[in-house]
CSV table of C-alpha atoms in Angstrom, one decimal:
chain,number,residue,atom,x,y,z
A,14,MET,CA,89.8,-1.3,11.9
A,15,GLU,CA,90.7,2.3,11.9
A,16,ASP,CA,92.1,3.6,15.1
A,17,LYS,CA,90.3,6.5,15.8
A,18,ARG,CA,92.3,7.8,19.0
A,19,GLU,CA,94.1,11.2,18.6
A,20,GLU,CA,97.8,11.6,18.9
A,21,ARG,CA,98.6,14.0,21.2
A,22,ASP,CA,102.0,15.0,22.3
A,23,TYR,CA,101.2,16.7,25.9
A,24,GLY,CA,105.2,16.9,26.7
A,25,GLY,CA,106.0,18.3,23.0
A,26,ALA,CA,103.1,21.0,23.4
A,27,LYS,CA,104.5,22.1,26.7
A,28,TYR,CA,108.2,22.5,25.3
A,29,GLY,CA,107.1,24.3,22.2
A,30,MET,CA,105.7,27.0,24.5
A,31,TRP,CA,108.4,27.2,26.7
A,32,PHE,CA,110.8,27.5,23.7
A,33,PHE,CA,108.8,30.3,22.5
A,34,LEU,CA,109.1,31.9,26.1
A,35,LEU,CA,112.9,31.5,26.2
A,36,THR,CA,113.0,33.7,22.9
A,37,GLU,CA,110.8,36.5,24.5
A,38,ILE,CA,113.3,36.2,27.4
A,39,LEU,CA,116.1,37.4,25.3
A,40,PHE,CA,113.7,39.8,23.2
A,41,PHE,CA,113.1,41.7,26.5
A,42,GLY,CA,116.4,41.0,27.8
A,43,GLY,CA,118.0,43.1,25.2
A,44,MET,CA,115.7,46.0,26.0
A,45,PHE,CA,116.6,45.7,29.6
A,46,LEU,CA,120.4,45.5,28.6
A,47,LEU,CA,119.9,48.9,26.6
A,48,TYR,CA,118.3,50.3,29.7
A,49,SER,CA,121.0,49.3,32.2
A,50,VAL,CA,123.7,50.8,29.9
A,51,PHE,CA,121.9,53.9,29.5
A,52,ARG,CA,120.9,54.4,33.2
A,53,TYR,CA,124.5,53.8,34.1
A,54,ARG,CA,125.5,56.4,31.6
A,55,PHE,CA,123.0,59.2,32.6
A,56,PRO,CA,121.9,58.3,36.2
A,57,ASP,CA,120.6,61.7,37.1
A,58,GLN,CA,118.5,62.5,34.1
A,59,PHE,CA,117.1,59.0,34.4
A,60,HIS,CA,115.9,59.9,38.0
A,61,ALA,CA,114.5,63.3,36.6
A,62,GLY,CA,112.8,61.2,33.8
A,63,ALA,CA,111.1,58.5,36.4
A,64,SER,CA,110.0,61.3,38.8
A,65,GLU,CA,107.3,62.2,36.0
A,66,GLU,CA,105.8,58.4,36.8
A,67,ASN,CA,102.7,57.9,39.0
A,68,LEU,CA,103.9,55.6,41.7
A,69,VAL,CA,100.3,54.6,42.9
A,70,LEU,CA,98.8,54.0,39.2
A,71,GLY,CA,102.1,51.9,38.6
A,72,SER,CA,101.5,49.9,42.0
A,73,ILE,CA,97.8,49.2,41.2
A,74,ASN,CA,99.0,47.8,37.9
A,75,THR,CA,101.5,45.4,39.5
A,76,VAL,CA,98.5,44.3,41.8
A,77,LEU,CA,96.3,43.6,39.1
A,78,LEU,CA,98.7,41.6,36.9
A,79,LEU,CA,99.6,39.5,40.1
A,80,THR,CA,96.0,38.8,40.9
A,81,SER,CA,95.4,38.0,37.2
A,82,SER,CA,98.2,35.4,37.4
A,83,LEU,CA,96.6,34.0,40.6
A,84,PHE,CA,93.2,33.9,38.6
A,85,MET,CA,95.0,32.3,35.6
A,86,ALA,CA,96.5,29.4,37.8
A,87,ALA,CA,93.8,28.7,39.5
A,88,ALA,CA,91.5,28.5,36.2
A,89,ILE,CA,94.1,25.5,35.3
A,90,THR,CA,93.6,23.7,38.5
A,91,ALA,CA,89.8,24.1,37.9
A,92,VAL,CA,89.9,22.7,34.5
A,93,LYS,CA,91.9,19.8,35.8
A,94,ARG,CA,89.7,19.2,38.4
A,95,GLY,CA,86.9,19.0,36.0
A,96,ASN,CA,85.4,22.2,36.8
A,97,ASN,CA,85.1,24.1,33.3
A,98,LYS,CA,82.4,26.5,34.6
A,99,LEU,CA,84.6,28.0,37.2
A,100,SER,CA,87.8,27.8,35.1
A,101,VAL,CA,85.7,30.0,32.6
A,102,ILE,CA,85.0,32.6,35.4
A,103,LEU,CA,88.3,32.7,36.6
A,104,GLN,CA,89.7,33.1,32.9
A,105,ALA,CA,86.9,35.8,32.4
A,106,LEU,CA,88.5,37.7,35.7
A,107,THR,CA,92.0,37.4,34.4
A,108,VAL,CA,90.8,39.0,31.0
A,109,VAL,CA,88.9,41.8,33.2
A,110,SER,CA,92.4,42.7,35.0
A,111,GLY,CA,94.4,42.6,31.8
A,112,VAL,CA,91.8,45.1,30.3
A,113,ILE,CA,91.7,47.6,33.3
A,114,PHE,CA,95.9,47.2,33.1
A,115,LEU,CA,95.7,48.5,29.9
A,116,ILE,CA,93.1,51.4,30.4
A,117,ILE,CA,95.4,52.4,33.5
A,118,LYS,CA,98.8,52.3,31.3
A,119,GLY,CA,96.7,54.0,28.7
A,120,THR,CA,95.7,56.8,31.3
A,121,GLU,CA,99.6,57.1,32.3
A,122,TRP,CA,100.3,57.3,28.6
A,123,GLY,CA,97.8,59.9,28.1
A,124,GLU,CA,99.3,62.2,31.1
A,125,LYS,CA,102.7,62.1,29.7
A,126,ILE,CA,101.5,62.9,26.5
A,127,SER,CA,99.7,65.9,27.6
A,128,LYS,CA,102.5,67.4,29.2
A,129,GLY,CA,104.4,67.0,25.6
A,130,LEU,CA,106.7,64.1,27.0
A,131,TYR,CA,106.5,61.7,24.0
A,132,PRO,CA,109.3,60.9,21.6
A,133,ALA,CA,110.9,63.7,19.5
A,134,SER,CA,108.4,66.1,21.2
A,135,PRO,CA,109.8,69.8,21.5
A,136,VAL,CA,109.8,69.8,25.1
A,137,LEU,CA,111.4,66.5,25.3
A,138,LEU,CA,114.0,67.5,22.8
A,139,LYS,CA,115.1,70.6,25.0
A,140,THR,CA,116.1,68.4,27.9
A,141,GLY,CA,119.3,66.5,28.0
A,142,LYS,CA,120.3,63.0,26.1
A,143,GLY,CA,119.2,60.8,29.2
A,144,GLU,CA,115.8,62.3,29.3
A,145,ILE,CA,115.0,61.5,25.9
A,146,LEU,CA,116.7,58.1,26.0
A,147,TYR,CA,114.6,57.5,29.1
A,148,PHE,CA,111.1,58.4,27.8
A,149,GLY,CA,112.2,56.4,24.5
A,150,LEU,CA,113.0,53.4,26.3
A,151,TYR,CA,110.0,53.9,28.7
A,152,TYR,CA,107.7,54.2,25.7
A,153,VAL,CA,109.1,50.9,23.7
A,154,MET,CA,109.4,49.0,26.8
A,155,THR,CA,106.0,49.3,28.3
A,156,GLY,CA,104.3,49.7,24.9
A,157,LEU,CA,105.7,46.4,23.8
A,158,HIS,CA,104.7,44.9,27.2
A,159,GLY,CA,101.2,46.4,26.8
A,160,LEU,CA,100.8,44.5,23.2
A,161,HIS,CA,102.0,41.2,25.0
A,162,VAL,CA,99.2,42.0,27.6
A,163,LEU,CA,96.8,42.4,24.7
A,164,ALA,CA,97.8,39.0,22.8
A,165,GLY,CA,97.5,37.5,26.1
A,166,ILE,CA,93.9,38.9,26.7
A,167,ILE,CA,92.7,37.6,23.0
A,168,VAL,CA,94.6,34.4,23.4
A,169,ILE,CA,92.4,33.8,26.9
A,170,SER,CA,89.3,34.7,25.3
A,171,PHE,CA,89.8,32.1,22.8
A,172,MET,CA,90.8,29.7,25.6
A,173,MET,CA,87.5,30.7,27.6
A,174,TYR,CA,85.3,29.5,24.4
A,175,TYR,CA,87.3,26.3,24.2
A,176,THR,CA,86.8,25.7,27.9
A,177,ALA,CA,83.2,26.6,27.7
A,178,THR,CA,82.4,24.3,24.7
A,179,GLY,CA,84.5,21.4,26.4
A,180,LYS,CA,87.5,21.4,23.9
A,181,ILE,CA,89.8,22.0,26.7
A,182,ASN,CA,89.0,19.8,29.7
A,183,LYS,CA,90.4,17.6,32.5
A,184,ASN,CA,91.7,15.0,30.0
A,185,TYR,CA,93.7,17.3,27.7
A,186,PRO,CA,94.3,20.8,29.4
A,187,VAL,CA,97.7,21.7,27.7
A,188,ARG,CA,96.1,24.7,25.7
A,189,LEU,CA,95.0,26.4,28.8
A,190,GLU,CA,98.4,25.7,30.4
A,191,ASN,CA,100.3,27.1,27.7
A,192,ALA,CA,98.1,30.5,27.5
A,193,GLY,CA,98.8,30.4,31.4
A,194,LEU,CA,102.4,30.3,30.7
A,195,TYR,CA,102.4,33.0,28.5
A,196,TRP,CA,100.1,34.9,30.8
A,197,HIS,CA,102.8,34.5,33.7
A,198,PHE,CA,105.6,35.3,31.8
A,199,VAL,CA,104.0,38.6,30.8
A,200,ASP,CA,103.3,39.2,34.6
A,201,MET,CA,107.0,38.4,34.9
A,202,VAL,CA,108.5,41.2,32.5
A,203,TRP,CA,106.3,43.8,34.4
A,204,ILE,CA,107.9,42.6,37.6
A,205,TYR,CA,111.2,43.9,36.5
A,206,LEU,CA,109.8,46.9,34.5
A,207,PHE,CA,107.8,48.4,37.6
A,208,PRO,CA,110.8,49.3,39.8
A,209,LEU,CA,112.8,50.1,36.7
A,210,PHE,CA,110.5,52.8,35.6
A,211,TYR,CA,108.7,53.5,38.9
A,212,LEU,CA,111.1,53.0,41.9
A,213,VAL,CA,114.1,54.5,40.5
A,214,THR,CA,113.1,58.3,41.4
B,5,MET,CA,101.9,22.3,49.9
B,6,GLU,CA,98.9,20.8,48.5
B,7,GLN,CA,99.4,18.8,45.3
B,8,ASN,CA,98.2,15.8,43.4
B,9,LYS,CA,98.3,14.1,40.2
B,10,THR,CA,95.3,13.4,38.0
B,11,ARG,CA,94.6,9.6,36.4
B,12,GLU,CA,96.0,11.0,33.3
B,13,GLY,CA,99.3,12.0,35.1
B,14,PHE,CA,99.0,15.9,35.0
B,15,SER,CA,100.2,17.6,38.3
B,16,ILE,CA,97.2,19.6,39.8
B,17,VAL,CA,98.2,22.5,42.1
B,18,GLY,CA,95.9,23.3,44.8
B,19,TYR,CA,94.1,27.0,45.1
B,20,ARG,CA,95.6,27.4,48.6
B,21,THR,CA,99.1,27.1,47.3
B,22,TYR,CA,98.4,29.7,44.5
B,23,VAL,CA,96.8,32.0,47.1
B,24,PHE,CA,99.5,31.8,49.7
B,25,ILE,CA,102.4,32.6,46.8
B,26,TRP,CA,100.0,35.4,45.9
B,27,VAL,CA,100.3,36.9,49.2
B,28,ILE,CA,104.0,36.5,49.4
B,29,LEU,CA,104.2,38.4,46.0
B,30,LEU,CA,101.8,41.2,47.1
B,31,LEU,CA,104.1,41.6,50.6
B,32,LEU,CA,107.3,41.3,48.3
B,33,LEU,CA,105.9,44.3,46.1
B,34,ALA,CA,105.3,46.3,49.3
B,35,LEU,CA,108.5,45.8,50.5
B,36,ASN,CA,109.9,46.5,46.9
B,37,ILE,CA,108.0,50.2,47.1
B,38,ALA,CA,109.0,50.5,50.8
B,39,VAL,CA,112.7,50.0,50.2
B,40,SER,CA,112.9,52.7,47.4
B,41,GLN,CA,111.1,55.3,49.5
B,42,ILE,CA,113.2,54.8,52.7
B,43,LEU,CA,116.7,53.7,52.0
B,44,VAL,CA,119.4,55.7,50.4
B,45,LYS,CA,120.1,55.5,46.4
B,46,GLY,CA,122.7,53.4,44.9
B,47,ILE,CA,121.9,50.6,47.8
B,48,THR,CA,118.2,50.6,46.8
B,49,VAL,CA,118.5,50.2,42.8
B,50,LEU,CA,120.2,46.8,43.5
B,51,LEU,CA,117.7,45.9,46.4
B,52,ASN,CA,114.9,46.5,44.0
B,53,ILE,CA,116.3,44.2,41.5
B,54,ILE,CA,117.0,41.2,43.9
B,55,ILE,CA,113.4,41.8,45.4
B,56,ALA,CA,112.0,41.7,41.7
B,57,SER,CA,114.2,38.7,41.2
B,58,CYS,CA,112.6,36.8,44.0
B,59,MET,CA,108.9,37.8,42.8
B,60,ALA,CA,110.0,36.4,39.2
B,61,LEU,CA,111.3,33.2,40.7
B,62,LEU,CA,107.7,32.7,42.5
B,63,ASP,CA,106.3,33.3,39.6
B,64,LEU,CA,108.5,30.7,37.6
B,65,VAL,CA,108.6,27.8,40.1
B,66,PHE,CA,104.9,28.4,41.2
B,67,PHE,CA,102.5,29.9,38.9
B,68,MET,CA,104.4,28.4,35.7
B,69,ASN,CA,104.9,25.1,37.5
B,70,LEU,CA,108.2,24.9,36.5
B,71,ARG,CA,108.8,22.9,39.7
B,72,HIS,CA,106.9,19.8,38.3
B,73,GLU,CA,108.7,19.8,34.8
B,74,GLY,CA,111.5,17.7,34.1
B,75,LYS,CA,115.2,18.3,34.3
B,76,PHE,CA,116.0,18.8,31.0
B,77,LEU,CA,113.6,21.9,30.6
B,78,LYS,CA,114.7,23.1,34.1
B,79,LEU,CA,118.2,23.0,32.5
B,80,VAL,CA,117.3,24.8,29.4
B,81,VAL,CA,115.3,27.6,31.1
B,82,PHE,CA,118.5,28.2,33.5
B,83,MET,CA,120.9,28.1,30.6
B,84,ALA,CA,118.8,30.9,28.8
B,85,ILE,CA,118.7,33.2,32.0
B,86,ALA,CA,122.4,32.4,32.5
B,87,VAL,CA,123.1,33.5,29.0
B,88,LEU,CA,121.5,36.6,29.3
B,89,THR,CA,123.2,37.4,32.7
B,90,LEU,CA,126.5,36.6,31.1
B,91,ILE,CA,125.6,38.9,28.1
B,92,ILE,CA,124.5,41.7,30.5
B,93,LEU,CA,127.8,41.3,32.6
B,94,PHE,CA,130.2,41.2,29.6
B,95,THR,CA,128.6,44.1,28.2
B,96,PHE,CA,129.0,45.9,31.5
B,97,SER,CA,132.8,45.0,31.7
B,98,ASP,CA,132.9,47.0,28.5
B,99,VAL,CA,130.9,49.9,29.7
B,100,TRP,CA,132.5,50.3,32.9
B,101,PHE,CA,136.1,50.1,31.8
B,102,ARG,CA,135.5,52.2,28.5
B,103,ALA,CA,136.9,55.8,29.1
B,104,GLY,CA,134.6,58.8,28.5
């Protein structure tokens, strides 16, 4: 008789995600290192650059990501307790928070671009080296973080489908747990980006 | 902290624990903003990074549930963070003492 049980390696699936996240730590770590060195070299120009940031919008975005992390963590608990319907709602709230985050970020980028503050712009080229570096790092770091948020939104949208159809369930919630790990990691990167760009004025 | 395990052995963290951590994270965020507005520069950057690190640690331990993972994974995550810290420290040991 053929054994129809599916072999699933719960621990292996979790390890895989964690190891991927460790490569992400080093990926963002390199950029944080660049930021630190240039901020040390050009402290006044970094302060001047940071004065262009909108602290209110940055704070709202931080609250949004922290709250989305709460929704995501609760969505995992809901699945493990067998409440897939509640989990889908919580995942949807996570996605909505992520979308609002991106809209606000886009508004901030729009404001700066309309002032002529974008890489290699005539306005920026008239300023010092430090400000050029500050805005270069700002666009690269927040842009790559934004791409990660977008990737997280797409992944969680798939997880919503899997949860609604029962492919993710209390017996095997690891896909959702891994999506959660990714989302919390993206949140963690923002926890550092926020003080570096918004609170250094 | 409320926490239990399913028959399959997955750890389940209760909603109340997550809400509690979320409230602490929001309070730390408020503290971080307040510190940047009130204190003198120089100390603020260091304090901002320390507060952000506390927030990241809460995220890692509670939301990412690292506290319920095995010792090996905890060690690997610690090593990755330690390596990054060493890279930053070694780079700064060059930047600080380099003339010009």
